PDB file of C-alpha atoms in Angstrom:
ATOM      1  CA  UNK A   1     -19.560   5.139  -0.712  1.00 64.00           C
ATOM      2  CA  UNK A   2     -18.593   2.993  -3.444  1.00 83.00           C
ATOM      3  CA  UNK A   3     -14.637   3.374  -2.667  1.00 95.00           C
ATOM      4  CA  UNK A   4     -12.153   3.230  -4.872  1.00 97.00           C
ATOM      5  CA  UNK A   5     -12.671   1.400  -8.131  1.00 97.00           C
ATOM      6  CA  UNK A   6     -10.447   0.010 -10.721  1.00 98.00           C
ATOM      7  CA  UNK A   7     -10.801  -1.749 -13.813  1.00 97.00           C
ATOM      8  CA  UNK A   8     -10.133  -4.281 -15.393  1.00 98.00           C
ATOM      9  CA  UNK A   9      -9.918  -6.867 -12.515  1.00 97.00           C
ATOM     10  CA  UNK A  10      -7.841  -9.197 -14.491  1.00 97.00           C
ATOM     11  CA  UNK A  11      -6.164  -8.538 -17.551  1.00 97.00           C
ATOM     12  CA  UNK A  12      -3.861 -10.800 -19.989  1.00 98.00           C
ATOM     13  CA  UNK A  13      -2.026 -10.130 -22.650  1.00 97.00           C
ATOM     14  CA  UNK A  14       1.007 -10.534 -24.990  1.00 97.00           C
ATOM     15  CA  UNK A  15       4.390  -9.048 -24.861  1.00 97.00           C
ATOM     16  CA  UNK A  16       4.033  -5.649 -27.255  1.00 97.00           C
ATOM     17  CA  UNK A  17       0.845  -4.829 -26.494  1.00 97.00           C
ATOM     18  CA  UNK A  18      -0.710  -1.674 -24.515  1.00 98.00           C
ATOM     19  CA  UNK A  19      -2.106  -2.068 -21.593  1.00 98.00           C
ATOM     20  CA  UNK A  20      -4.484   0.450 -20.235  1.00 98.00           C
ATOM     21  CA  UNK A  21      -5.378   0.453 -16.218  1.00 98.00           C
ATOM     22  CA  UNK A  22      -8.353   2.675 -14.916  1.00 98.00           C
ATOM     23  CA  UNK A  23      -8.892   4.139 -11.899  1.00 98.00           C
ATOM     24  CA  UNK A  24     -11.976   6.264  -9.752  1.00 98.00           C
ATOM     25  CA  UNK A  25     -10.969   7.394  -6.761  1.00 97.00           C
ATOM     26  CA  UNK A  26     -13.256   8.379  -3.779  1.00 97.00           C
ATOM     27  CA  UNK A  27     -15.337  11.358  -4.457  1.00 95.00           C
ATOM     28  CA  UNK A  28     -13.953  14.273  -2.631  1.00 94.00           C
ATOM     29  CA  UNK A  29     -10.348  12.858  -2.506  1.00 95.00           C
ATOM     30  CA  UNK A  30      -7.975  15.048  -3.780  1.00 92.00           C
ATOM     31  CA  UNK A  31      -4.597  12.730  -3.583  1.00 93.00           C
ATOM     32  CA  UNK A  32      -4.640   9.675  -6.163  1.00 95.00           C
ATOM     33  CA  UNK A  33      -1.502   7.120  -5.885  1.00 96.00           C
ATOM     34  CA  UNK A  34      -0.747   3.968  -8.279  1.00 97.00           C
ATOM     35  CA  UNK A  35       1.143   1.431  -6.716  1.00 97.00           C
ATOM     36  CA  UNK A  36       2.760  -2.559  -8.388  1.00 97.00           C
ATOM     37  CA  UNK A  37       2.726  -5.376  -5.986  1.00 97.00           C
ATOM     38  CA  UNK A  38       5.147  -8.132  -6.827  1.00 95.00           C
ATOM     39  CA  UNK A  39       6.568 -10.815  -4.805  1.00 91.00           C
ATOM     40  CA  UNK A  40      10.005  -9.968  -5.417  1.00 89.00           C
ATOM     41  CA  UNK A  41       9.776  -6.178  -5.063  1.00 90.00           C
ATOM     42  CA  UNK A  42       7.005  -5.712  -2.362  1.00 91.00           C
ATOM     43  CA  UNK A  43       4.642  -2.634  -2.915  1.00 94.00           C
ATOM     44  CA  UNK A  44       5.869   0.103  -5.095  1.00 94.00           C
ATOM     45  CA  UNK A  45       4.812   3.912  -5.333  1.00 94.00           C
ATOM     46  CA  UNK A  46       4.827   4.235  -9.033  1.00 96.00           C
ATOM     47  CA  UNK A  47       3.277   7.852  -8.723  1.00 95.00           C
ATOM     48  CA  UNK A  48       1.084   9.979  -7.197  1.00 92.00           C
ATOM     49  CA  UNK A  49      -1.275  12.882  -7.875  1.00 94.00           C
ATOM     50  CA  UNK A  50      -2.238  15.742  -5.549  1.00 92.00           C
ATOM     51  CA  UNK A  51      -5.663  18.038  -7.120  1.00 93.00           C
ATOM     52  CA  UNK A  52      -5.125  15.987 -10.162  1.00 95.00           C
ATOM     53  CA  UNK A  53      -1.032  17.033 -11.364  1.00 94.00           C
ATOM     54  CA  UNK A  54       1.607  14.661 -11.012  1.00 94.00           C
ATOM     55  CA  UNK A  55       3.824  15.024  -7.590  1.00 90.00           C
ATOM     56  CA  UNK A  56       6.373  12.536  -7.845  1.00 89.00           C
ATOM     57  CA  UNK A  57       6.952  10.026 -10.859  1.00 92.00           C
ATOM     58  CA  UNK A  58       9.823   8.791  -9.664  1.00 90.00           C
ATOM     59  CA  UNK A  59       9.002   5.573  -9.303  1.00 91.00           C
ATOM     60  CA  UNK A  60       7.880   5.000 -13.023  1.00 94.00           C
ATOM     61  CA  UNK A  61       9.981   2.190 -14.268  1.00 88.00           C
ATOM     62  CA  UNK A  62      10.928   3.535 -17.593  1.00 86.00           C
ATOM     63  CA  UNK A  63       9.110   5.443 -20.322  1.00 91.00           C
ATOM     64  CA  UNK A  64       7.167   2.326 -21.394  1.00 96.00           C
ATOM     65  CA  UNK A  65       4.870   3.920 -18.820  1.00 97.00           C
ATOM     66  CA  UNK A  66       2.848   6.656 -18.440  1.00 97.00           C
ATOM     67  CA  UNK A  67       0.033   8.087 -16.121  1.00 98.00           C
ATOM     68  CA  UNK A  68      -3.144  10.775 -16.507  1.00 97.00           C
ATOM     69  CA  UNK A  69      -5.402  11.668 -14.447  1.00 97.00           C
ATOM     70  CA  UNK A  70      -7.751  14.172 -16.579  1.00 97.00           C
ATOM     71  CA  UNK A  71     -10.431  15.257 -13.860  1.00 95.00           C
ATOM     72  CA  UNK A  72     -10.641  14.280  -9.897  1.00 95.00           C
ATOM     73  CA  UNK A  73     -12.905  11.085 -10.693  1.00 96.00           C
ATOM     74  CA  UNK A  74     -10.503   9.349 -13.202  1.00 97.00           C
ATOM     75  CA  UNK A  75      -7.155   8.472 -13.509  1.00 98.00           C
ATOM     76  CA  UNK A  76      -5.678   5.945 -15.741  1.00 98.00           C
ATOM     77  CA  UNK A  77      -1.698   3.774 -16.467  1.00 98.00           C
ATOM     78  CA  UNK A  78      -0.467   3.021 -19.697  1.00 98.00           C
ATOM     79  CA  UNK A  79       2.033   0.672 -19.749  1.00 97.00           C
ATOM     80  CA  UNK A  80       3.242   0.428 -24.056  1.00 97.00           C
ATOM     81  CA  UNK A  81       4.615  -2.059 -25.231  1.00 97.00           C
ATOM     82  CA  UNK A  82       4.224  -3.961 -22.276  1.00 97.00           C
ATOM     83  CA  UNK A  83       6.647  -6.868 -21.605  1.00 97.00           C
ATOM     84  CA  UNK A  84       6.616  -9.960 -19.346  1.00 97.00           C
ATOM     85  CA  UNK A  85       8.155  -8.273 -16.157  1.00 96.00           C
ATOM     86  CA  UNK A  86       5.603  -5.766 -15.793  1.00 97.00           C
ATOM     87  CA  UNK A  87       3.396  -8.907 -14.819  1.00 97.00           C
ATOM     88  CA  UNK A  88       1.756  -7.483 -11.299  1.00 97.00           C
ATOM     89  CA  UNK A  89      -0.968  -6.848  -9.506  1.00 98.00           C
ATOM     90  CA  UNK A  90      -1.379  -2.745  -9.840  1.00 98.00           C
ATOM     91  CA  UNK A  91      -3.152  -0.562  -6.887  1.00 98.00           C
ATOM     92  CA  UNK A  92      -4.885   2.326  -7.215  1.00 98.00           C
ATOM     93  CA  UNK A  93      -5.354   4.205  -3.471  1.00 97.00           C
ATOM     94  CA  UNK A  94      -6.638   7.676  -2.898  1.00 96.00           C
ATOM     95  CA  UNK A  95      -6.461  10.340   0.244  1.00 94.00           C
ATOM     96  CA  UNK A  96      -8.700  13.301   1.524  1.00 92.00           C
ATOM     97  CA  UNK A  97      -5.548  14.967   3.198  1.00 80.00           C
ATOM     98  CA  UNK A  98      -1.956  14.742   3.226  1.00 76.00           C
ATOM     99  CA  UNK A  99      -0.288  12.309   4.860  1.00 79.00           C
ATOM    100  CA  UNK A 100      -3.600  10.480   6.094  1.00 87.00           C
ATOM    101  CA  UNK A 101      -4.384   7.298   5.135  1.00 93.00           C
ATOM    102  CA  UNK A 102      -5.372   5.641   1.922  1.00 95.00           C
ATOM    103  CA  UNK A 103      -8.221   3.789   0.652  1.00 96.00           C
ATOM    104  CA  UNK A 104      -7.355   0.772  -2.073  1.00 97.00           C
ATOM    105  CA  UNK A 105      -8.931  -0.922  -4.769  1.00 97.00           C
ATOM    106  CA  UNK A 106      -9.054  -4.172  -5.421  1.00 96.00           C
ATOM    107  CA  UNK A 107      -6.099  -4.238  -7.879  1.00 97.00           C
ATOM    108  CA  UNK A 108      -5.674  -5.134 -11.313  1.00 98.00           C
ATOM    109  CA  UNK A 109      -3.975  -8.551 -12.036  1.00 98.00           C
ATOM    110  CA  UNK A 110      -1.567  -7.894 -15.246  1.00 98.00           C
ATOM    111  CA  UNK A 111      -0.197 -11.069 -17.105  1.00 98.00           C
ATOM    112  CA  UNK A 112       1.963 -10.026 -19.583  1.00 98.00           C
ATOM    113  CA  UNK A 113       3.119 -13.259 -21.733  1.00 97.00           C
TER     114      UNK A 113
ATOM    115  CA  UNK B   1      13.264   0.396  -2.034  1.00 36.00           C
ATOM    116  CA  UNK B   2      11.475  -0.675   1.043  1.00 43.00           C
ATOM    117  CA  UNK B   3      11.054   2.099   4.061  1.00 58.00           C
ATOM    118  CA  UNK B   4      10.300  -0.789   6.157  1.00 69.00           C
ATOM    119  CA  UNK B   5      11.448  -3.999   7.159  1.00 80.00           C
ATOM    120  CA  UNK B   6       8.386  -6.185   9.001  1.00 84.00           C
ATOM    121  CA  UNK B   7       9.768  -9.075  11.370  1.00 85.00           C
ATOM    122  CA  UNK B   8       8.650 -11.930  11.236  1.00 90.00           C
ATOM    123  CA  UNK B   9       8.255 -12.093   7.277  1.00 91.00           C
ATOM    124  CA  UNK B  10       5.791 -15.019   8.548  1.00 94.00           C
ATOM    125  CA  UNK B  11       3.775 -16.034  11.613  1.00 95.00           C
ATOM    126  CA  UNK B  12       1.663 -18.767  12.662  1.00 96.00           C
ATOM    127  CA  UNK B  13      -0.608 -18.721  16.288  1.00 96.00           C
ATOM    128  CA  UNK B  14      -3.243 -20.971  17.178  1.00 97.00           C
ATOM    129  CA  UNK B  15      -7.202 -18.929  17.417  1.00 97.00           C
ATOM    130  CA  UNK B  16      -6.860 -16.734  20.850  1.00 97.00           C
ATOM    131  CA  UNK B  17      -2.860 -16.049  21.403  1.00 97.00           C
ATOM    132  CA  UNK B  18      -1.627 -13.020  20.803  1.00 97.00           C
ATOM    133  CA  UNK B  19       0.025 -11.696  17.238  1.00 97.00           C
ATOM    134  CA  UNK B  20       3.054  -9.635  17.265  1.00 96.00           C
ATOM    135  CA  UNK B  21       4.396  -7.603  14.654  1.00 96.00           C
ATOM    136  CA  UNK B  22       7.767  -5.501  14.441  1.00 95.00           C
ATOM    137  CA  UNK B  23       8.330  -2.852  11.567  1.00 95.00           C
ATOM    138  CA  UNK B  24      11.497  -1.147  11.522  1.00 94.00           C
ATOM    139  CA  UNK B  25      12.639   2.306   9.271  1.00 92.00           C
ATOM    140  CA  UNK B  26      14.828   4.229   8.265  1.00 90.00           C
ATOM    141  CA  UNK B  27      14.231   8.162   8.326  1.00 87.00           C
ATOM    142  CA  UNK B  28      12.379  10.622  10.297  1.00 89.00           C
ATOM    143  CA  UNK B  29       8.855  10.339   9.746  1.00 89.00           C
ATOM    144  CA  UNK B  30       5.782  12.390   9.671  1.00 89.00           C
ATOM    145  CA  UNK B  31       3.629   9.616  10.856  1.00 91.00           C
ATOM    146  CA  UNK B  32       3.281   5.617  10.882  1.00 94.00           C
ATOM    147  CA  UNK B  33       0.773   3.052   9.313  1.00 96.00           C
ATOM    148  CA  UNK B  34      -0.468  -0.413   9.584  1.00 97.00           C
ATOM    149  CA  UNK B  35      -2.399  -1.875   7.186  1.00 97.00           C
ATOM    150  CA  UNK B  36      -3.724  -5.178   6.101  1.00 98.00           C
ATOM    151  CA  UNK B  37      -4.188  -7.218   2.971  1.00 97.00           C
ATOM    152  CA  UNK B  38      -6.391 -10.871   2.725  1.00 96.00           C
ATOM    153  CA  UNK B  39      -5.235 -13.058   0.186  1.00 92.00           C
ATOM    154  CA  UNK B  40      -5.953 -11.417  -3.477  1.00 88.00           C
ATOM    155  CA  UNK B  41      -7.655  -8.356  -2.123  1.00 92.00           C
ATOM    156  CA  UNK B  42      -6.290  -4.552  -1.819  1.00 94.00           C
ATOM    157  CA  UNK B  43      -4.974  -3.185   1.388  1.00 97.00           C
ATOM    158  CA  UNK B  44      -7.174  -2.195   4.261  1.00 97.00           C
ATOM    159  CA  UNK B  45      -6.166   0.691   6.654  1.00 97.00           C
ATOM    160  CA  UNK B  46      -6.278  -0.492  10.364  1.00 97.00           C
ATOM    161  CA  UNK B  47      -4.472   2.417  12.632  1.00 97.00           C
ATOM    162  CA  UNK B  48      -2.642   5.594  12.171  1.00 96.00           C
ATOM    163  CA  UNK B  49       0.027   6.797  15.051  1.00 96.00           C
ATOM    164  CA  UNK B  50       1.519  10.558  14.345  1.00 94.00           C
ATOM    165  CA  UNK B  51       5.626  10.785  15.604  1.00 93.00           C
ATOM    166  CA  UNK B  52       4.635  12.478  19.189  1.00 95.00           C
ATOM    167  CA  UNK B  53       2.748   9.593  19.812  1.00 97.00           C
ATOM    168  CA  UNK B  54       3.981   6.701  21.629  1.00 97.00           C
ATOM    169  CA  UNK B  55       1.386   3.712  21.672  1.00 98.00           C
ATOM    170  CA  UNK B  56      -2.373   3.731  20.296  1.00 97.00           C
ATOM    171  CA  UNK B  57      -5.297   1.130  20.679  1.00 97.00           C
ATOM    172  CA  UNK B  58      -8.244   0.274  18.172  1.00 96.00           C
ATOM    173  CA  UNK B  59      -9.713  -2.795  19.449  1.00 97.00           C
ATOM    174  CA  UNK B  60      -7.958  -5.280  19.604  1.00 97.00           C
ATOM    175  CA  UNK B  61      -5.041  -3.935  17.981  1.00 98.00           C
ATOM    176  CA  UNK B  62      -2.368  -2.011  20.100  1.00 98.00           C
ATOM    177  CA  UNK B  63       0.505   0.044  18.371  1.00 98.00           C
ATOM    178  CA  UNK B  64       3.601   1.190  19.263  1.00 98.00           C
ATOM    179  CA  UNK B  65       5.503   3.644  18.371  1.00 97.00           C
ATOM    180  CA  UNK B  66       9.403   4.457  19.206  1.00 97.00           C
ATOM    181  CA  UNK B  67      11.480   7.199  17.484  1.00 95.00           C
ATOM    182  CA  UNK B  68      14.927   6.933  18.611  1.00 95.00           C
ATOM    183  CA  UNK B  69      14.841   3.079  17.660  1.00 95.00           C
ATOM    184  CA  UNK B  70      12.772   3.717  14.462  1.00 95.00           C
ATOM    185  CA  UNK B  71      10.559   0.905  15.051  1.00 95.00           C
ATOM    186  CA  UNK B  72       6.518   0.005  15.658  1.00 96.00           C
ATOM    187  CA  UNK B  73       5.200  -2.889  16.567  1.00 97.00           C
ATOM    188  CA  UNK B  74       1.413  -4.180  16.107  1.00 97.00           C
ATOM    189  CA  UNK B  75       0.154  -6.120  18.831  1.00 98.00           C
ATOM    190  CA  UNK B  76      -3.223  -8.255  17.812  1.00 98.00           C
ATOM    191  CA  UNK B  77      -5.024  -9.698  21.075  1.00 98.00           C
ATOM    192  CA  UNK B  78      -7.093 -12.768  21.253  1.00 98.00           C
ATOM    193  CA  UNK B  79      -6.513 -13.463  17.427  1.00 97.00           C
ATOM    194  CA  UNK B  80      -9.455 -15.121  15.315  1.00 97.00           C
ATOM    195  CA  UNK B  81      -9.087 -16.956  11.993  1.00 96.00           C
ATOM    196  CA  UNK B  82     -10.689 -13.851  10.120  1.00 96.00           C
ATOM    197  CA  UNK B  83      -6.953 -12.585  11.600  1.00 98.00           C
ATOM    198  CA  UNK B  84      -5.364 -14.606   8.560  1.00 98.00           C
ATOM    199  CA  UNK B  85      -3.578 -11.749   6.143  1.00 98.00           C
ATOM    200  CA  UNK B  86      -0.462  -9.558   5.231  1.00 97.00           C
ATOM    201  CA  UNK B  87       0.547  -7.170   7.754  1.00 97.00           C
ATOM    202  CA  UNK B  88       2.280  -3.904   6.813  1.00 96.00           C
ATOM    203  CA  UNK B  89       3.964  -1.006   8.253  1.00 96.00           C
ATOM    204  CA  UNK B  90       3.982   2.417   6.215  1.00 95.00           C
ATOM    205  CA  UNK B  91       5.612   5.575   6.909  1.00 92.00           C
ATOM    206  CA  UNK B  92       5.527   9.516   5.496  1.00 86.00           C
ATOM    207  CA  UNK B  93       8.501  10.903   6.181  1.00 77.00           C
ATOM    208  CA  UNK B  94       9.582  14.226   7.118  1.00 76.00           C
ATOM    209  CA  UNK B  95      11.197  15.246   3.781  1.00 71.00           C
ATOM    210  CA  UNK B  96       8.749  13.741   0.989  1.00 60.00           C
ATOM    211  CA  UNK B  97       4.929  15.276   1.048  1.00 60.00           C
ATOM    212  CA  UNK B  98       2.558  13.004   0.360  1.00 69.00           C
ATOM    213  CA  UNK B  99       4.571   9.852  -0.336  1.00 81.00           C
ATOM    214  CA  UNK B 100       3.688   6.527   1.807  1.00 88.00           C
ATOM    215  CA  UNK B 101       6.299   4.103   1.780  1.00 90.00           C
ATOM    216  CA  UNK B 102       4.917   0.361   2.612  1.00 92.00           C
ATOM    217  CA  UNK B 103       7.062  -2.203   4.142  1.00 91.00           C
ATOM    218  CA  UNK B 104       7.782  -5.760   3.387  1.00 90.00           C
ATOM    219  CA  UNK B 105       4.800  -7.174   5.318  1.00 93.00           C
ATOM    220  CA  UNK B 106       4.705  -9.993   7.858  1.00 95.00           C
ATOM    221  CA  UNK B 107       2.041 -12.866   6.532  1.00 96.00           C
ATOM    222  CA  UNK B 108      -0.148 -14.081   9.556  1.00 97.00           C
ATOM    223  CA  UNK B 109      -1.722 -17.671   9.730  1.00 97.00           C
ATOM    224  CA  UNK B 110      -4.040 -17.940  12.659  1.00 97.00           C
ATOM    225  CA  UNK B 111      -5.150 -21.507  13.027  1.00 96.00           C
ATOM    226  CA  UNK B 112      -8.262 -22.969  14.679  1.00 90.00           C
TER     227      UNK B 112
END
C-alpha cells in the first residue's frame, strides 16, 4: 500500500499566482480531508469529502480557494491568486469509515512570496 | 478553532522516564485520537479510544479517557529518542459526521 500521496512536495511561488495541490488517497477509502498546518493556527480542516462530494467546506478561507475531487483516486486545492498568508504546509488524509482514523501524506510545503 | 487544548505545549524527559500528555475538549464526542507528527513529516495515527471507553493500551502507550472532565491523557512508558515528535489529541464529536478536530499538540524532546 502506497498510502496517501500528494504532490508537489515543495512548492514556491509569487503573490498572484495559482497554486494547484494534488492528492491520491488510499485505494478503497471513501472519506478524503485537506487540512493547513501553520504555527500560528495549528491544524485546520479546510474540507472534506465523503464518496467523492463535498461534506463540509466550512473551513475554506475565502473564495480564493477551491477543492475537486473528480473520481475516488484524485482530489486536488486550488488556491487563485494566492497571497503570502496562505504560506503552509497543506495535508491531505483519507478514511475507510466514518469517524475512524486517518492516514496522511507527507504534506505540501506552500511559500507564497 | 482548536477542539483541543494539549498540556504541556512542550516536554523534555531524559531516554527511559515516562511521557505524559493531557488533551482537554470541549463537546460531546463520538470518539478520541492521538496522533503523532516527526519533524517535517505528516501525522501518524497511534490509538483510537470510542466515548464508553475509559483507558486503552498499545504498547507502550496507555490512554485515558474521561467524559465528565472532557479530557485524555497519553501516557508513553520507558520513552526512547525515536519518541522525539508532536503529540496530538483529536476528537469527532457527536453533532458533526465525519469531521476530526486536532488539538494544539504537545512537542516531546526525549534526550539520551
Amino acid at each position: 500500500d502506497a498510502g496517501v500521496i500528494q504532490s508537489p512536495r515543495h512548492e514556491v511561488t509569487e503573490m498572484g499566482q495559482e497554486v494547484t495541490l494534488r492528492c491520491k488517497p488510499i485505494s478503497g477509502h471513501n472519506s478524503l480531508f485537506w487540512y493547513r498546518q501553520t504555527m500560528m493556527r495549528g491544524l485546520e480542516l479546510l474540507i472534506y469529502f465523503n464518496n467523492n462530494v463535498p461534506i463540509d467546506d466550512s473551513g475554506m478561507p475565502e473564495d480564493r480557494f477551491s477543492a475537486k475531487m473528480p473520481n475516488a483516486s484524485f482530489s486536488t486545492l486550488k488556491i487563485q491568486p494566492s497571497e503570502p498568508r496562505d504560506s503552509a504546509v497543506y495535508f491531505c488524509a483519507s478514511s475507510s469509515q466514518t469517524r475512524e482514523k486517518l492516514f496522511f501524506g507527507s504534506g505540501t510545503q506552500l511559500s507564497v512570496l | 478553532s482548536q477542539q483541543g487544548e494539549e498540556d504541556p505545549q512542550a516536554l523534555s524527559i531524559q531516554e527511559g522516564e515516562n511521557a505524559t500528555m493531557n488533551c482537554s475538549y470541549k463537546t460531546s464526542i463520538n470518539n478520541l485520537q492521538w496522533y503523532r507528527q516527526n519533524s517535517g513529516r505528516g501525522l501518524v495515527h497511534l490509538i483510537l479510544i470510542r466515548s464508553n471507553e475509559r483507558e486503552k493500551h498499545s504498547g507502550r502507550l496507555r490512554v485515558t479517557l474521561d467524559t465528565s472532565k472532557k479530557s485524555s491523557s497519553l501516557l508513553i512508558t520507558a520513552s526512547r529518542a525515536a519518541d522525539t515528535a508532536s503529540y496530538f489529541c483529536a476528537t469527532y464529536d457527536t453533532g458533526t459526521a465525519s469531521k476530526l478536530t486536532f488539538g494544539t499538540g504537545t512537542r516531546l524532546q526525549v534526550t539520551l
